[in-house]
């Protein structure tokens, strides 16, 4: 596993994807809480 020694473009892409997923998950969770409050 020599890919850990140098941060490649794939790692940056993976990190960006992780950030996007976290943001979307937070957004979905907020919408879920809102819909539960409006019941």
CSV table of N, CA and C in Angstrom, one decimal:
chain,number,residue,atom,x,y,z
A,1,UNK,N,0.8,-1.2,0.0
A,1,UNK,CA,0.0,0.0,0.0
A,1,UNK,C,0.9,1.3,0.0
A,2,UNK,N,1.5,1.6,-1.1
A,2,UNK,CA,2.3,2.8,-1.2
A,2,UNK,C,1.5,4.0,-1.6
A,3,UNK,N,0.2,3.8,-1.7
A,3,UNK,CA,-0.7,5.0,-2.1
A,3,UNK,C,-0.9,5.9,-0.9
A,4,UNK,N,-0.6,5.4,0.3
A,4,UNK,CA,-0.8,6.2,1.4
A,4,UNK,C,0.3,7.3,1.6
A,5,UNK,N,1.5,7.0,1.0
A,5,UNK,CA,2.6,8.0,1.2
A,5,UNK,C,2.3,9.3,0.5
A,6,UNK,N,1.6,9.2,-0.6
A,6,UNK,CA,1.4,10.5,-1.3
A,6,UNK,C,-0.1,10.6,-1.6
A,7,UNK,N,-0.7,11.7,-1.1
A,7,UNK,CA,-2.1,12.0,-1.3
A,7,UNK,C,-2.4,12.2,-2.8
A,8,UNK,N,-3.1,11.2,-3.4
A,8,UNK,CA,-3.3,11.3,-4.9
A,8,UNK,C,-4.6,12.0,-5.1
A,9,UNK,N,-4.9,12.2,-6.4
A,9,UNK,CA,-6.2,12.9,-6.8
A,9,UNK,C,-7.4,12.0,-6.4
A,10,UNK,N,-7.2,10.7,-6.4
A,10,UNK,CA,-8.4,9.9,-5.9
A,10,UNK,C,-8.8,10.1,-4.5
A,11,UNK,N,-7.7,10.4,-3.7
A,11,UNK,CA,-8.0,10.6,-2.3
A,11,UNK,C,-8.8,12.0,-2.1
A,12,UNK,N,-8.4,13.0,-2.9
A,12,UNK,CA,-9.0,14.3,-2.8
A,12,UNK,C,-10.5,14.1,-3.3
A,13,UNK,N,-10.7,13.3,-4.4
A,13,UNK,CA,-12.0,13.1,-4.9
A,13,UNK,C,-12.9,12.4,-3.8
A,14,UNK,N,-12.3,11.4,-3.2
A,14,UNK,CA,-13.0,10.7,-2.2
A,14,UNK,C,-13.4,11.6,-1.0
A,15,UNK,N,-12.5,12.5,-0.6
A,15,UNK,CA,-12.8,13.4,0.5
A,15,UNK,C,-13.9,14.4,0.1
A,16,UNK,N,-13.8,14.9,-1.1
A,16,UNK,CA,-14.9,15.8,-1.6
A,16,UNK,C,-16.2,15.0,-1.6
A,17,UNK,N,-16.2,13.8,-2.1
A,17,UNK,CA,-17.4,13.0,-2.1
A,17,UNK,C,-18.0,12.8,-0.7
A,18,UNK,N,-17.1,12.5,0.2
A,18,UNK,CA,-17.5,12.3,1.6
A,18,UNK,C,-18.1,13.6,2.2
A,19,UNK,N,-17.5,14.7,1.9
A,19,UNK,CA,-18.1,16.0,2.3
A,19,UNK,C,-19.5,16.2,1.8
A,20,UNK,N,-19.6,15.9,0.4
A,20,UNK,CA,-20.9,16.1,-0.2
A,20,UNK,C,-21.9,15.2,0.4
A,21,UNK,N,-21.5,14.0,0.7
A,21,UNK,CA,-22.5,13.0,1.2
A,21,UNK,C,-22.9,13.4,2.6
A,22,UNK,N,-21.9,13.9,3.4
A,22,UNK,CA,-22.3,14.4,4.8
A,22,UNK,C,-23.3,15.6,4.7
A,23,UNK,N,-23.0,16.5,3.8
A,23,UNK,CA,-23.9,17.6,3.7
A,23,UNK,C,-25.3,17.2,3.3
A,24,UNK,N,-25.4,16.3,2.3
A,24,UNK,CA,-26.7,15.8,1.9
A,24,UNK,C,-27.4,15.0,3.0
A,25,UNK,N,-26.6,14.3,3.7
A,25,UNK,CA,-27.2,13.5,4.8
A,25,UNK,C,-27.8,14.5,5.9
A,26,UNK,N,-27.0,15.5,6.2
A,26,UNK,CA,-27.5,16.5,7.2
A,26,UNK,C,-28.7,17.2,6.7
A,27,UNK,N,-28.7,17.5,5.4
A,27,UNK,CA,-29.9,18.2,4.8
A,27,UNK,C,-31.1,17.2,4.9
A,28,UNK,N,-31.0,16.0,4.5
A,28,UNK,CA,-32.1,15.0,4.6
A,28,UNK,C,-32.6,14.9,6.0
A,29,UNK,N,-31.6,14.8,7.0
A,29,UNK,CA,-32.0,14.7,8.4
A,29,UNK,C,-32.8,15.9,8.9
A,30,UNK,N,-32.4,17.1,8.4
A,30,UNK,CA,-33.1,18.3,8.8
A,30,UNK,C,-34.5,18.3,8.3
A,31,UNK,N,-34.6,17.9,7.0
A,31,UNK,CA,-36.0,17.8,6.4
A,31,UNK,C,-36.8,16.8,7.1
A,32,UNK,N,-36.2,15.7,7.5
A,32,UNK,CA,-37.0,14.7,8.2
A,32,UNK,C,-37.5,15.2,9.5
A,33,UNK,N,-36.7,15.9,10.3
A,33,UNK,CA,-37.1,16.5,11.5
A,33,UNK,C,-38.2,17.5,11.3
A,34,UNK,N,-38.1,18.3,10.2
A,34,UNK,CA,-39.1,19.3,9.9
A,34,UNK,C,-40.4,18.7,9.6
A,35,UNK,N,-40.4,17.6,8.8
A,35,UNK,CA,-41.6,16.9,8.5
A,35,UNK,C,-42.3,16.3,9.7
A,36,UNK,N,-41.4,15.8,10.7
A,36,UNK,CA,-42.0,15.2,11.9
A,36,UNK,C,-42.6,16.3,12.8
A,37,UNK,N,-42.0,17.5,12.7
A,37,UNK,CA,-42.5,18.6,13.6
A,37,UNK,C,-43.8,19.1,13.0
A,38,UNK,N,-44.0,19.0,11.7
A,38,UNK,CA,-45.2,19.6,11.1
A,38,UNK,C,-46.4,18.6,11.2
A,39,UNK,N,-46.2,17.4,11.7
A,39,UNK,CA,-47.3,16.5,11.8
A,39,UNK,C,-48.3,16.9,12.9
